[in-house]
Short mmCIF file of C-alpha atoms in Angstrom, two decimals:
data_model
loop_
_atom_site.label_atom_id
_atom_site.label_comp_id
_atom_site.label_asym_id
_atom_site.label_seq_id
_atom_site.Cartn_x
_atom_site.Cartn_y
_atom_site.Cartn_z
CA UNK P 137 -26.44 -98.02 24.23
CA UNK P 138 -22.99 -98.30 25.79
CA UNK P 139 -21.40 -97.29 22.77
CA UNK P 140 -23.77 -94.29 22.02
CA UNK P 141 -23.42 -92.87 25.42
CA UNK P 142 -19.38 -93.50 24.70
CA UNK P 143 -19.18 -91.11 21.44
CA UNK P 144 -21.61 -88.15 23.73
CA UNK P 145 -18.84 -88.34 25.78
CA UNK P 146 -16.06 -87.58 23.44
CA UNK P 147 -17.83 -85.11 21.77
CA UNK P 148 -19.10 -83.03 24.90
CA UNK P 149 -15.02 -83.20 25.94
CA UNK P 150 -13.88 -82.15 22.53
CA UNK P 151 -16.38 -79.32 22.51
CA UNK P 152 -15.23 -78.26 26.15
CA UNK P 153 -11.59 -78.45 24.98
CA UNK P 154 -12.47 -76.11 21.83
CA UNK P 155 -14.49 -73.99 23.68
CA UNK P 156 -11.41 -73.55 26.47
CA UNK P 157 -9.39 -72.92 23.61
CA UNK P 158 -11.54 -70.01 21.75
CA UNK P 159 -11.42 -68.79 25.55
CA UNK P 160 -8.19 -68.74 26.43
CA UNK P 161 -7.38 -67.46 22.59
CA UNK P 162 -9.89 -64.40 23.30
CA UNK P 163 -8.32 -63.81 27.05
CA UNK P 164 -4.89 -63.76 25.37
CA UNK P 165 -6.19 -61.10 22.86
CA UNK P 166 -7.63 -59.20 25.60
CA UNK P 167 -4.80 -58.85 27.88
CA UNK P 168 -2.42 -57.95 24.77
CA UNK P 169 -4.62 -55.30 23.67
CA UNK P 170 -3.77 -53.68 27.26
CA UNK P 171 -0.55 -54.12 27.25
CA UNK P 172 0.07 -52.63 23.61
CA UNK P 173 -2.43 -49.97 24.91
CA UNK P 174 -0.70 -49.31 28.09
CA UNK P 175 2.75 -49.02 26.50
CA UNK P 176 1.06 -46.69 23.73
CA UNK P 177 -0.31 -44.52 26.66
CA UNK P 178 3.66 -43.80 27.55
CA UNK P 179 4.86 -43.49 24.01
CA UNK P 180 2.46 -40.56 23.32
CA UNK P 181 3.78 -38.16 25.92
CA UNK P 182 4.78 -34.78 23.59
CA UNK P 183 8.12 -33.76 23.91
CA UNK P 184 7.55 -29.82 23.84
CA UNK P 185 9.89 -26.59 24.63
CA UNK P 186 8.52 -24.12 27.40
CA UNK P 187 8.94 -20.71 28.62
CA UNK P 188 7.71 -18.58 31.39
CA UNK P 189 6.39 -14.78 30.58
CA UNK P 190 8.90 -12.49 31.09
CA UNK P 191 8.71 -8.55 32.07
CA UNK P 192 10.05 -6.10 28.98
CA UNK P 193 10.53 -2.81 28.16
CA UNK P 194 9.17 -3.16 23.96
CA UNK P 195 9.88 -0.46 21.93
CA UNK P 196 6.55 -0.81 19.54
CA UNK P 197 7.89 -0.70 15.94
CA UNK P 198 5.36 -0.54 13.18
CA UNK P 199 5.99 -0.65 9.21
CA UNK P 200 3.68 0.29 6.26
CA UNK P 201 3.90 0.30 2.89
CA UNK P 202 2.98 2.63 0.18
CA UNK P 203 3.98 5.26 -2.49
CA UNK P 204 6.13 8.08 -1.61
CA UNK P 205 3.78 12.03 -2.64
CA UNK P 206 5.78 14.95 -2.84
CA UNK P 207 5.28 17.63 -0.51
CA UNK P 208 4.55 19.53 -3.66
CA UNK P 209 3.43 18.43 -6.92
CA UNK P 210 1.41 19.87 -9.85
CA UNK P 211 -0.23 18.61 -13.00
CA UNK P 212 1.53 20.46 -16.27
CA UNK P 213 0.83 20.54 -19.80
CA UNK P 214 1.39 22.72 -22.91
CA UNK P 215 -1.04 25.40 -24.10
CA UNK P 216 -1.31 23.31 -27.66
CA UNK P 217 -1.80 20.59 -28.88
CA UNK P 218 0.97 19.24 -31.05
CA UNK P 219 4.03 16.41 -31.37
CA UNK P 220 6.64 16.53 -28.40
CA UNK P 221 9.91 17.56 -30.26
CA UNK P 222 12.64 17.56 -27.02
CA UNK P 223 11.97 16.25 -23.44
CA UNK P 224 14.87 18.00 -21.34
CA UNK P 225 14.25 15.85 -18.34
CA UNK P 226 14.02 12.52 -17.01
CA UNK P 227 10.97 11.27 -14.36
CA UNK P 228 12.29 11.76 -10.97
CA UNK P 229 14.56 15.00 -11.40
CA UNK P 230 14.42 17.75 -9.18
CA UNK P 231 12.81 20.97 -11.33
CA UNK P 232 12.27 24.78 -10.40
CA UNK P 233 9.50 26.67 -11.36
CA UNK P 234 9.81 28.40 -15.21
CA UNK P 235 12.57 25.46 -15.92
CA UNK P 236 11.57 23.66 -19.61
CA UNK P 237 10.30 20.18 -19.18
CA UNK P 238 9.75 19.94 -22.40
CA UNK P 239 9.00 20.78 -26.33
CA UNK P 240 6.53 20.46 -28.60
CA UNK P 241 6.86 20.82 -32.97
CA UNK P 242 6.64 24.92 -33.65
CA UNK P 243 6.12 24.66 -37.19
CA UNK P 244 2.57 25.13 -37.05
CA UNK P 245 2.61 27.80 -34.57
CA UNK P 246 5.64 29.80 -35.74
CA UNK P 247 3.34 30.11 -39.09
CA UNK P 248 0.42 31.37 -37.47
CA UNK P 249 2.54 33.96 -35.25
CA UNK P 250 4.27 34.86 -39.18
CA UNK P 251 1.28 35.13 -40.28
CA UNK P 252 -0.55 36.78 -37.36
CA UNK P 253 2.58 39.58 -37.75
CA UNK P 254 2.15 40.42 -41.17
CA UNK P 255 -1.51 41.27 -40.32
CA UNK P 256 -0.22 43.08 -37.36
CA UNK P 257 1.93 45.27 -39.57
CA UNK P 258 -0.35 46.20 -42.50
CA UNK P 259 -3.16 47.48 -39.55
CA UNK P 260 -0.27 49.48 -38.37
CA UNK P 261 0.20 51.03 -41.38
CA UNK P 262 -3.10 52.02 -42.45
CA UNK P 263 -3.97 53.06 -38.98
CA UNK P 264 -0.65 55.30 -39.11
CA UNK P 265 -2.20 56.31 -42.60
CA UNK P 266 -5.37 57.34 -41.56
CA UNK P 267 -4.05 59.38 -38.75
CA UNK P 268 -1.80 61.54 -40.87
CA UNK P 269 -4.89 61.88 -43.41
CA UNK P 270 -6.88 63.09 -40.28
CA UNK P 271 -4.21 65.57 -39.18
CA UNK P 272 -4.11 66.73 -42.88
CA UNK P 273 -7.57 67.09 -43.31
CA UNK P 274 -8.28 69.26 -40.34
CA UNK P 275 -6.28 72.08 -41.68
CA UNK P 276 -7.94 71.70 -44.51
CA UNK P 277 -11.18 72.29 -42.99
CA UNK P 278 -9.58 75.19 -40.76
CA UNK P 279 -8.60 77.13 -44.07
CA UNK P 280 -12.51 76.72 -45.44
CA UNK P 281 -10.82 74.17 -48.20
CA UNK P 282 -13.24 71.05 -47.88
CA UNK P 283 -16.63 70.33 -46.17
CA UNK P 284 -17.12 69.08 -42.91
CA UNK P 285 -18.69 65.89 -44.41
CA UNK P 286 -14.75 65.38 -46.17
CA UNK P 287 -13.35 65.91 -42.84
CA UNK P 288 -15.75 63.30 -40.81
CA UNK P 289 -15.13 60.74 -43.50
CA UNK P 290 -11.77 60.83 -42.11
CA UNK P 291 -12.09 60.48 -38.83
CA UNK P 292 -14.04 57.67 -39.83
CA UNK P 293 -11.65 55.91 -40.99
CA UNK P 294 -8.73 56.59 -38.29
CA UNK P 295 -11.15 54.87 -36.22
CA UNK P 296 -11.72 52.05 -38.40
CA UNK P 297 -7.99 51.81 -38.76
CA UNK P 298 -7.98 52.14 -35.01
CA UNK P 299 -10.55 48.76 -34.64
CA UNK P 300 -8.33 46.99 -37.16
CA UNK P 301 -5.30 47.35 -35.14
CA UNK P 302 -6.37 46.12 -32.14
CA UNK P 303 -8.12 43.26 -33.64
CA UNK P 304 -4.47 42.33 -35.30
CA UNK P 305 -3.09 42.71 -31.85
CA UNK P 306 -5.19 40.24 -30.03
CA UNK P 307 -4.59 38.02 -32.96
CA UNK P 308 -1.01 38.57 -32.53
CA UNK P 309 -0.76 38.26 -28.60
CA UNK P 310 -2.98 34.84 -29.69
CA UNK P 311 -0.52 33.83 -32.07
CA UNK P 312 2.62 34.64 -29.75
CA UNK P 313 0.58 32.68 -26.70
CA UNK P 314 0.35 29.59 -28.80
CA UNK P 315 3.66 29.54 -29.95
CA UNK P 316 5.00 30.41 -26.65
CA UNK P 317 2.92 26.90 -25.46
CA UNK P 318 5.28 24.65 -26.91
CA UNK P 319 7.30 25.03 -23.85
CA UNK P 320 6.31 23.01 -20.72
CA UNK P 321 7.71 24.23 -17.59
CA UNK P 322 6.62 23.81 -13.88
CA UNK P 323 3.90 26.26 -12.64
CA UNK P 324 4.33 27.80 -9.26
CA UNK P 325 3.11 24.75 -7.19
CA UNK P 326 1.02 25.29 -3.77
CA UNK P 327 1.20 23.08 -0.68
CA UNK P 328 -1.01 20.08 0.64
CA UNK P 329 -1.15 18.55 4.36
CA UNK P 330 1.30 15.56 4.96
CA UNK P 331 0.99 13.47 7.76
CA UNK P 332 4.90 12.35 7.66
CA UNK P 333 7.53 14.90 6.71
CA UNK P 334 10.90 13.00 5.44
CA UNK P 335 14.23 15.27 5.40
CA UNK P 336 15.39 14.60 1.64
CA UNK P 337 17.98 17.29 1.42
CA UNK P 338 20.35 13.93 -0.11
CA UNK P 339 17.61 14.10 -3.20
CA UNK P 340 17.52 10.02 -2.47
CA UNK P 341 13.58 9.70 -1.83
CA UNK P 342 11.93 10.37 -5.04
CA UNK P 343 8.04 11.10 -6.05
CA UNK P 344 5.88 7.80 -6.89
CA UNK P 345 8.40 5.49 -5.48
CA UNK P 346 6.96 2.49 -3.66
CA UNK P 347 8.61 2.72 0.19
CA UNK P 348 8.35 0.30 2.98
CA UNK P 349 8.57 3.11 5.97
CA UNK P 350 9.32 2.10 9.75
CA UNK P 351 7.63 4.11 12.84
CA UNK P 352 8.83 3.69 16.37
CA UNK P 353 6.55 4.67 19.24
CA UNK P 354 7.40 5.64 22.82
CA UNK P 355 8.23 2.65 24.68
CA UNK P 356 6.34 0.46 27.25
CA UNK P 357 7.92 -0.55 30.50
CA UNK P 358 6.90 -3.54 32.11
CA UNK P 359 5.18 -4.94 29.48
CA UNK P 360 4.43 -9.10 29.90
CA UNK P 361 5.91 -10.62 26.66
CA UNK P 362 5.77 -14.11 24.74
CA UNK P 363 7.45 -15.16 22.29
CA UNK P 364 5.56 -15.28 19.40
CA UNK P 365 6.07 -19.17 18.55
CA UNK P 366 3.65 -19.31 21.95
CA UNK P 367 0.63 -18.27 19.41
CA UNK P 368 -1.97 -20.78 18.27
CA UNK P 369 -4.85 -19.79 16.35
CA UNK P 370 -8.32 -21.46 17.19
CA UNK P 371 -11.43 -20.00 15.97
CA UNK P 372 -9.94 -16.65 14.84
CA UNK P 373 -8.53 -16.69 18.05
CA UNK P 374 -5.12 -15.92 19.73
CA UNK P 375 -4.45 -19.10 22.15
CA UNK P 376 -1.52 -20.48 23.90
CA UNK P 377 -1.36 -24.05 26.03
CA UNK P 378 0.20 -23.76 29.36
CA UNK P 379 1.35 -26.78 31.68
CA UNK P 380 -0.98 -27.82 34.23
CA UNK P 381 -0.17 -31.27 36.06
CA UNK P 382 1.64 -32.39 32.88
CA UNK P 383 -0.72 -31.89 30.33
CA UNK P 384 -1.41 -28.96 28.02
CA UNK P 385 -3.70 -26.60 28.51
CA UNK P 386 -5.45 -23.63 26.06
CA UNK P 387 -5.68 -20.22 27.20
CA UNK P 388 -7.39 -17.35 25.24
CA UNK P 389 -5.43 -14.27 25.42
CA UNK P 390 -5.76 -10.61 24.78
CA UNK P 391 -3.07 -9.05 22.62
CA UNK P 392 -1.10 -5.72 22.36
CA UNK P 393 2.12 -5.06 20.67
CA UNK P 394 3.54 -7.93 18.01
CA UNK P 395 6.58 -7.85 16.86
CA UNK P 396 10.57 -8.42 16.85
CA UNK P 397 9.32 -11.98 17.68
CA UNK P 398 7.45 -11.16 20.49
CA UNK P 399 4.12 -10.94 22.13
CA UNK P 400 2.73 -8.42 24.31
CA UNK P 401 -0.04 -9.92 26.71
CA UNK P 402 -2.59 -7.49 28.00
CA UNK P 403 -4.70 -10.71 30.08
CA UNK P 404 -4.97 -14.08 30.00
CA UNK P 405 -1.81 -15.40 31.64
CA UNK P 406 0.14 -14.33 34.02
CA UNK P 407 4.17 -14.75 34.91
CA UNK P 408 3.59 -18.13 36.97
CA UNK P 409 1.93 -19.81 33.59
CA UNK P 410 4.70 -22.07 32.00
CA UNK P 411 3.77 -21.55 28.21
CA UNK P 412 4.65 -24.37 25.57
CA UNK P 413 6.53 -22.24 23.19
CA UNK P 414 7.22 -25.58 20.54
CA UNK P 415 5.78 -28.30 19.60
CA UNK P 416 1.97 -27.72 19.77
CA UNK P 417 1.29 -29.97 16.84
CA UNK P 418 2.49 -32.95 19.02
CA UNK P 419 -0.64 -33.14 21.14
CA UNK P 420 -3.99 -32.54 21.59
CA UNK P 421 -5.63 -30.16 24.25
CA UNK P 422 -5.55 -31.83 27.36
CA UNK P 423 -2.40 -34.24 26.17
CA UNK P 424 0.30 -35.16 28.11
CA UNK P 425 3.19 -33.12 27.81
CA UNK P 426 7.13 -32.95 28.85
CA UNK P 427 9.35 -30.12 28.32
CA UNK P 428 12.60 -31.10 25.91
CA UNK P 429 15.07 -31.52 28.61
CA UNK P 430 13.36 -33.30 31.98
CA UNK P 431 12.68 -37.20 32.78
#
């Protein structure tokens, strides 16, 4: 019994020893976990740069893009149809109106105003004809030497003579228009409303040229301005993070002018706020903070 009692005890004291062990083991892991906590605490203060809002005078600058129009422009083309022989000008020149742009083949036009002549000429002629046969014809008649029905027949045919003519006429003036449509100039071009008018007396601005322009408004005095590295987007937002107490802070602002690398603020800060102006992906909202410089 002795003995048995003997071996209890060593076991029950090697179980207490263990046991004080696996405590002190788990206290040691414990109080390290602070420590390496605590000194991780100091490590993740943010270094950031900082700037108070300062009072401006901006001078609002704003610049689109597009395609230059001419104050004048119009849409030409020949009277025919046909193969461009000559082009006398290159895109972009300055034209007047009646100037050539351009020239198409005449050798199917120059036929048909030939041809349109000839036609011309022979209704002339028997027109002329009939006319003098007319003239002759009513003496005739006046002296009792043919009928009246002789003398109509005539007149007759001055006027069909007369019909002829004019038909080869218009078929002429036809003719002479076509040919004359070979030749592309500039009509007599009217004006259209333009919101910007550009002084090109130089010539240097040219029609359908892509332009980036520039407009400056009237400036704005007083104006309370960021810089524009202060913005943080949240939520299709416009934020900045002040310092409060040593930690950042986000602030939803309203917005006017942007640009030249600043930011107009119409509300949500005010000249006292010290704005974090670098640095915001350092920290979290409501991290601590320390401007590059202090400490």
């Amino acid at each position: 019994m002795d003995f048995k009692n003997k071996k209890t005890t060593i076991a029950l004291i090697v179980c207490a020893v263990i046991l004080a062990l696996i405590g002190w083991r788990v206290w040691a892991n414990i109080q390290a976990k602070k420590a390496e906590a605590n000194r991780s605490g100091k490590e993740k203060v943010a270094v950031v740069t900082a700037a108070y809002p300062e009072r401006k005078t901006i001078v609002p600058k704003f610049r689109f893009s597009g395609t230059l129009d001419p104050v004048w422009q119009a849409d030409v083309a020949a009277k025919v149809d046909g193969r461009i022989e000559q082009v006398l000008v290159n895109e972009g020149d300055a034209v007047s109106a009646g100037e050539v742009l351009a020239i198409l083949d005449r050798t199917d036009t120059d036929a048909s105003l030939l041809n349109a002549k000839g036609l011309y000429a022979d209704a002339k002629t028997d027109y002329e004809k009939a006319q003098a046969d007319l003239a002759r014809y009513t003496k005739l008649y006046a002296a009792g030497a043919i009928s009246k029905e002789s003398l109509d027949n005539k007149q007759f045919a001055l006027e069909n003579a007369k019909g002829k003519l004019d038909a080869a006429q218009g078929n002429l003036n036809s003719a002479d228009s076509q040919a004359g449509g070979t030749r592309v100039t500039t009509l007599p071009a009217r004006t259209f409303e333009a919101e910007v008018s550009v002084d090109n007396s130089d010539g240097r601005l040219r029609g359908g040229v892509y332009a980036d322009t520039t407009l400056t408004a009237n400036p704005k005095d007083n104006a309370l301005t960021i810089p524009m590295s202060a913005i943080v987007m949240r939520d299709d937002q416009r934020t900045v993070y002040v310092i409060e107490d040593g930690r950042a802070v986000r602030k939803v602002i309203t917005t006017g002018y942007i640009g030249e690398n600043l930011v107009e603020v119409l509300s949500g800060l005010s000249e006292k706020d010290q704005v974090i102006t670098g640095g915001q992906n350092k920290f979290k909202e409501g991290g601590q903070v320390k401007v590059s410089g202090e400490g």
